[in-house]
CSV table of C-alpha atoms in Angstrom, one decimal:
chain,number,residue,atom,x,y,z
Y,1,LYS,CA,13.0,12.2,0.5
Y,2,GLN,CA,12.7,8.4,0.6
Y,3,GLU,CA,10.1,7.0,-1.9
Y,4,VAL,CA,8.5,3.7,-2.3
Y,5,THR,CA,6.8,2.8,-5.6
Y,6,GLN,CA,4.6,-0.2,-6.3
Y,7,ILE,CA,4.0,-1.5,-9.8
Y,8,PRO,CA,1.4,-2.2,-11.1
Y,9,ALA,CA,-1.1,0.1,-9.4
Y,10,ALA,CA,-3.8,-2.5,-10.2
Y,11,LEU,CA,-3.9,-6.0,-11.5
Y,12,SER,CA,-6.8,-8.3,-12.5
Y,13,VAL,CA,-6.1,-11.9,-13.1
Y,14,PRO,CA,-8.1,-15.2,-13.5
Y,15,GLU,CA,-8.1,-17.6,-10.6
Y,16,GLY,CA,-5.1,-20.0,-10.6
Y,17,GLU,CA,-2.5,-17.6,-12.1
Y,18,ASN,CA,0.9,-17.1,-10.5
Y,19,LEU,CA,1.6,-13.4,-10.2
Y,20,VAL,CA,4.3,-11.0,-9.1
Y,21,LEU,CA,3.9,-7.6,-7.4
Y,22,ASN,CA,6.8,-5.2,-7.4
Y,23,CYS,CA,8.0,-2.7,-4.9
Y,24,SER,CA,11.0,-0.4,-5.5
Y,25,PHE,CA,12.6,2.1,-3.1
Y,26,THR,CA,15.2,4.8,-3.4
Y,27,ASP,CA,16.6,4.4,0.1
Y,28,SER,CA,19.5,2.0,0.3
Y,29,ALA,CA,19.7,2.1,4.1
Y,30,ILE,CA,16.9,-0.5,4.6
Y,31,TYR,CA,16.8,-2.5,7.8
Y,32,ASN,CA,13.8,-4.6,6.9
Y,33,LEU,CA,10.9,-4.7,4.5
Y,34,GLN,CA,7.4,-5.8,5.3
Y,35,TRP,CA,4.5,-6.8,3.0
Y,36,PHE,CA,0.9,-6.2,4.1
Y,37,ARG,CA,-2.5,-7.0,2.9
Y,38,GLN,CA,-5.4,-4.5,3.2
Y,39,ASP,CA,-9.0,-5.4,2.6
Y,40,PRO,CA,-11.3,-2.5,1.7
Y,41,GLY,CA,-12.0,-0.3,4.7
Y,42,LYS,CA,-10.0,-2.6,7.0
Y,43,GLY,CA,-6.7,-2.6,8.8
Y,44,LEU,CA,-3.3,-3.9,7.6
Y,45,THR,CA,-2.5,-7.6,8.0
Y,46,SER,CA,1.2,-8.4,8.0
Y,47,LEU,CA,2.1,-11.1,5.5
Y,48,LEU,CA,5.9,-11.3,5.4
Y,49,LEU,CA,8.9,-9.5,6.9
Y,50,ILE,CA,12.3,-9.7,5.3
Y,51,GLN,CA,15.4,-8.6,7.2
Y,52,SER,CA,18.1,-6.8,5.2
Y,53,SER,CA,20.4,-9.8,5.8
Y,54,GLN,CA,17.9,-12.1,4.1
Y,55,ARG,CA,17.1,-12.4,0.5
Y,56,GLU,CA,13.6,-14.0,0.7
Y,57,GLN,CA,10.9,-15.3,3.0
Y,58,THR,CA,8.1,-17.7,2.3
Y,59,SER,CA,4.7,-18.3,3.9
Y,60,GLY,CA,2.4,-20.7,2.2
Y,61,ARG,CA,1.7,-19.5,-1.3
Y,62,LEU,CA,3.5,-16.3,-0.8
Y,63,ASN,CA,7.2,-15.7,-1.4
Y,64,ALA,CA,8.8,-12.3,-1.0
Y,65,SER,CA,12.3,-11.4,-2.1
Y,66,LEU,CA,14.6,-8.4,-1.3
Y,67,ASP,CA,17.4,-7.1,-3.4
Y,68,LYS,CA,18.9,-4.0,-1.7
Y,69,SER,CA,21.5,-3.4,-4.3
Y,70,SER,CA,18.8,-2.8,-7.0
Y,71,GLY,CA,16.3,-1.3,-4.6
Y,72,ARG,CA,13.6,-3.8,-5.3
Y,73,SER,CA,11.3,-6.3,-3.5
Y,74,THR,CA,8.9,-8.6,-5.1
Y,75,LEU,CA,5.9,-10.5,-3.7
Y,76,TYR,CA,5.1,-13.7,-5.6
Y,77,ILE,CA,1.6,-15.2,-5.1
Y,78,ALA,CA,1.2,-18.8,-6.4
Y,79,ALA,CA,-2.0,-20.3,-7.6
Y,80,SER,CA,-4.1,-17.1,-6.9
Y,81,GLN,CA,-7.6,-17.4,-5.5
Y,82,PRO,CA,-10.5,-15.0,-5.3
Y,83,GLY,CA,-9.9,-14.7,-1.6
Y,84,ASP,CA,-6.5,-13.1,-2.4
Y,85,SER,CA,-8.3,-10.0,-3.8
Y,86,ALA,CA,-7.1,-7.1,-1.7
Y,87,THR,CA,-4.6,-4.2,-1.8
Y,88,TYR,CA,-1.0,-5.3,-1.2
Y,89,LEU,CA,1.3,-2.8,0.5
Y,90,CYS,CA,5.1,-2.8,0.9
Y,91,ALA,CA,6.8,-0.8,3.6
Y,92,TYR,CA,10.3,-0.5,4.9
Y,93,VAL,CA,12.2,0.5,8.1
Y,94,ARG,CA,15.3,2.6,7.7
Y,95,ILE,CA,18.6,1.8,9.4
Y,96,GLY,CA,19.9,4.2,11.9
Y,97,GLY,CA,19.2,7.9,12.6
Y,98,THR,CA,16.4,8.4,15.0
Y,99,SER,CA,14.2,5.6,13.5
Y,100,TYR,CA,12.4,3.6,16.0
Y,101,GLY,CA,10.9,1.3,13.4
Y,102,LYS,CA,9.0,4.0,11.5
Y,103,LEU,CA,7.5,2.3,8.3
Y,104,THR,CA,7.5,4.1,5.0
Y,105,PHE,CA,4.8,2.8,2.7
Y,106,GLY,CA,4.2,2.4,-1.0
Y,107,GLN,CA,0.8,3.3,-2.4
Y,108,GLY,CA,-0.2,-0.3,-2.9
Y,109,THR,CA,-1.2,-2.7,-5.7
Y,110,ILE,CA,-4.9,-3.4,-6.0
Y,111,LEU,CA,-5.3,-7.1,-6.8
Y,112,THR,CA,-8.5,-8.6,-8.2
Y,113,VAL,CA,-8.6,-12.4,-8.8
Y,114,HIS,CA,-11.8,-13.4,-10.6
Y,115,PRO,CA,-13.2,-16.9,-10.7
L,1,GLU,CA,-3.6,-15.0,18.9
L,2,PRO,CA,-2.8,-11.6,20.4
L,3,GLU,CA,-4.0,-8.6,18.4
L,4,VAL,CA,-4.0,-4.8,18.5
L,5,THR,CA,-7.5,-3.4,19.1
L,6,GLN,CA,-8.8,0.1,18.4
L,7,THR,CA,-11.9,2.0,19.5
L,8,PRO,CA,-14.1,3.4,18.2
L,9,SER,CA,-14.3,1.9,14.8
L,10,HIS,CA,-15.8,5.1,13.4
L,11,GLN,CA,-15.9,8.6,14.9
L,12,VAL,CA,-17.8,11.5,13.5
L,13,THR,CA,-17.1,14.9,14.9
L,14,GLN,CA,-17.6,18.6,14.2
L,15,MET,CA,-14.7,20.8,13.1
L,16,GLY,CA,-12.9,22.3,16.1
L,17,GLN,CA,-13.9,19.5,18.5
L,18,GLU,CA,-11.4,17.4,20.4
L,19,VAL,CA,-11.2,13.6,19.7
L,20,ILE,CA,-9.4,10.8,21.4
L,21,LEU,CA,-8.7,7.6,19.6
L,22,ARG,CA,-7.9,4.6,21.7
L,23,CYS,CA,-5.7,1.6,21.1
L,24,VAL,CA,-4.8,-1.5,23.1
L,25,PRO,CA,-1.4,-2.8,21.8
L,26,ILE,CA,-0.3,-6.3,22.1
L,27,SER,CA,0.5,-6.8,25.8
L,28,ASN,CA,4.3,-7.5,25.8
L,29,HIS,CA,5.1,-5.0,23.1
L,30,LEU,CA,7.3,-2.0,23.8
L,31,TYR,CA,7.1,0.2,20.7
L,32,PHE,CA,3.8,1.9,19.7
L,33,TYR,CA,2.9,3.9,16.6
L,34,TRP,CA,0.1,5.9,15.0
L,35,TYR,CA,-0.3,6.1,11.3
L,36,ARG,CA,-3.0,7.6,9.2
L,37,GLN,CA,-4.4,7.0,5.7
L,38,ILE,CA,-6.4,9.6,3.9
L,39,LEU,CA,-8.8,8.1,1.5
L,40,GLY,CA,-7.1,7.0,-1.7
L,41,GLN,CA,-3.6,7.9,-0.4
L,42,LYS,CA,-0.6,6.2,1.2
L,43,VAL,CA,-0.4,5.1,4.8
L,44,GLU,CA,1.6,7.9,6.5
L,45,PHE,CA,3.6,7.7,9.7
L,46,LEU,CA,2.5,10.1,12.5
L,47,VAL,CA,4.4,9.2,15.7
L,48,SER,CA,6.3,6.5,17.5
L,49,PHE,CA,6.4,6.1,21.3
L,50,TYR,CA,8.8,4.1,23.4
L,51,ASN,CA,9.7,4.1,27.1
L,52,ASN,CA,6.9,6.5,27.9
L,53,GLU,CA,7.9,9.2,25.5
L,54,ILE,CA,7.7,10.2,21.9
L,55,SER,CA,10.7,8.8,20.0
L,56,GLU,CA,10.0,10.2,16.6
L,57,LYS,CA,7.2,12.3,14.9
L,58,SER,CA,6.4,13.4,11.4
L,59,GLU,CA,5.8,16.9,10.2
L,60,ILE,CA,2.0,16.1,10.2
L,61,PHE,CA,2.2,15.6,14.0
L,62,ASP,CA,1.9,19.2,15.0
L,63,ASP,CA,0.8,20.9,18.3
L,64,GLN,CA,-2.8,19.8,17.7
L,65,PHE,CA,-1.8,16.1,18.2
L,66,SER,CA,-0.7,14.4,21.4
L,67,VAL,CA,-0.2,10.8,22.5
L,68,GLU,CA,-0.4,9.2,25.9
L,69,ARG,CA,-0.1,5.8,27.5
L,70,PRO,CA,-2.2,6.5,30.6
L,71,ASP,CA,-1.9,3.0,32.0
L,72,GLY,CA,-0.2,-0.3,31.2
L,73,SER,CA,-2.5,-1.2,28.4
L,74,ASN,CA,-4.0,1.8,26.5
L,75,PHE,CA,-2.3,4.0,24.0
L,76,THR,CA,-4.2,7.1,22.9
L,77,LEU,CA,-4.0,9.7,20.1
L,78,LYS,CA,-5.7,13.1,20.9
L,79,ILE,CA,-6.5,15.7,18.3
L,80,ARG,CA,-7.2,18.9,20.1
L,81,SER,CA,-9.1,20.9,17.5
L,82,THR,CA,-10.0,18.8,14.5
L,83,LYS,CA,-9.9,20.2,11.0
L,84,LEU,CA,-11.6,18.9,7.8
L,85,GLU,CA,-8.3,17.6,6.6
L,86,ASP,CA,-7.9,15.4,9.6
L,87,SER,CA,-10.6,13.1,8.2
L,88,ALA,CA,-8.8,9.8,7.6
L,89,MET,CA,-8.3,6.2,8.8
L,90,TYR,CA,-6.1,6.2,11.9
L,91,PHE,CA,-4.1,3.0,12.6
L,92,CYS,CA,-2.4,2.0,15.7
L,93,ALA,CA,0.5,-0.4,15.6
L,94,SER,CA,2.9,-2.1,18.0
L,95,LYS,CA,6.0,-4.2,18.0
L,96,GLY,CA,8.2,-6.0,20.5
L,97,GLN,CA,11.9,-5.7,21.2
L,98,GLY,CA,14.2,-5.7,18.2
L,99,TRP,CA,13.7,-4.9,14.6
L,100,ASN,CA,10.8,-7.2,14.0
L,101,GLU,CA,7.4,-6.8,12.4
L,102,GLN,CA,4.8,-4.3,13.4
L,103,PHE,CA,1.2,-5.4,14.0
L,104,PHE,CA,-1.6,-3.1,13.1
L,105,GLY,CA,-5.1,-2.6,14.6
L,106,PRO,CA,-8.2,-2.5,12.5
L,107,GLY,CA,-8.2,1.3,12.4
L,108,THR,CA,-10.6,4.1,13.5
L,109,ARG,CA,-12.3,6.0,10.7
L,110,LEU,CA,-12.4,9.7,11.7
L,111,THR,CA,-14.9,11.9,9.8
L,112,VAL,CA,-14.7,15.7,10.5
L,113,LEU,CA,-17.7,17.6,9.4
């Protein structure tokens, strides 16, 4: 059974800090990996998508990397702001089989950025 | 910017009743999905739908569940006889051709009493 683990489960930081969220997976047959943000009681907002042929993607203050050989992805948030407070989820799509883009999710990291 | 929409935002029903959750995917997308998230748990895949048929389903998606794309815009999830354990947030998602990102709707919170 493919597993996705996110560490830490929760993180509280002061505003302005740079921080790293970790995602590890046991499945090596990854086609792409997607990072999402989820606000309490809300839907999932896509932040970044990394294809398996890529090593990283950047959007504004966010940078995500993917290392398939070690089964890890990291999401780096620069100069964190209180508005970044949310749950961050990673999820991947598996290569091949009958997959039509089914996402397998981690349990998320709850981020709190305090002023 | 195009977005996935879902109605209703919150549905309360009695155990044993049928519910239909509705989604309008992004208009030029071809792949459609339902996921659910029980409170405090991971987001779980339920079913994918492509070319007017189910392409993949999880073990959760048993005979009580069905999906339909009744016209060119709506995508529905029906639960025939709801159980207490069906209480969850249900998310619809869609994506275009190729292995690109999925876009999620805001979710429907289903509460079964």
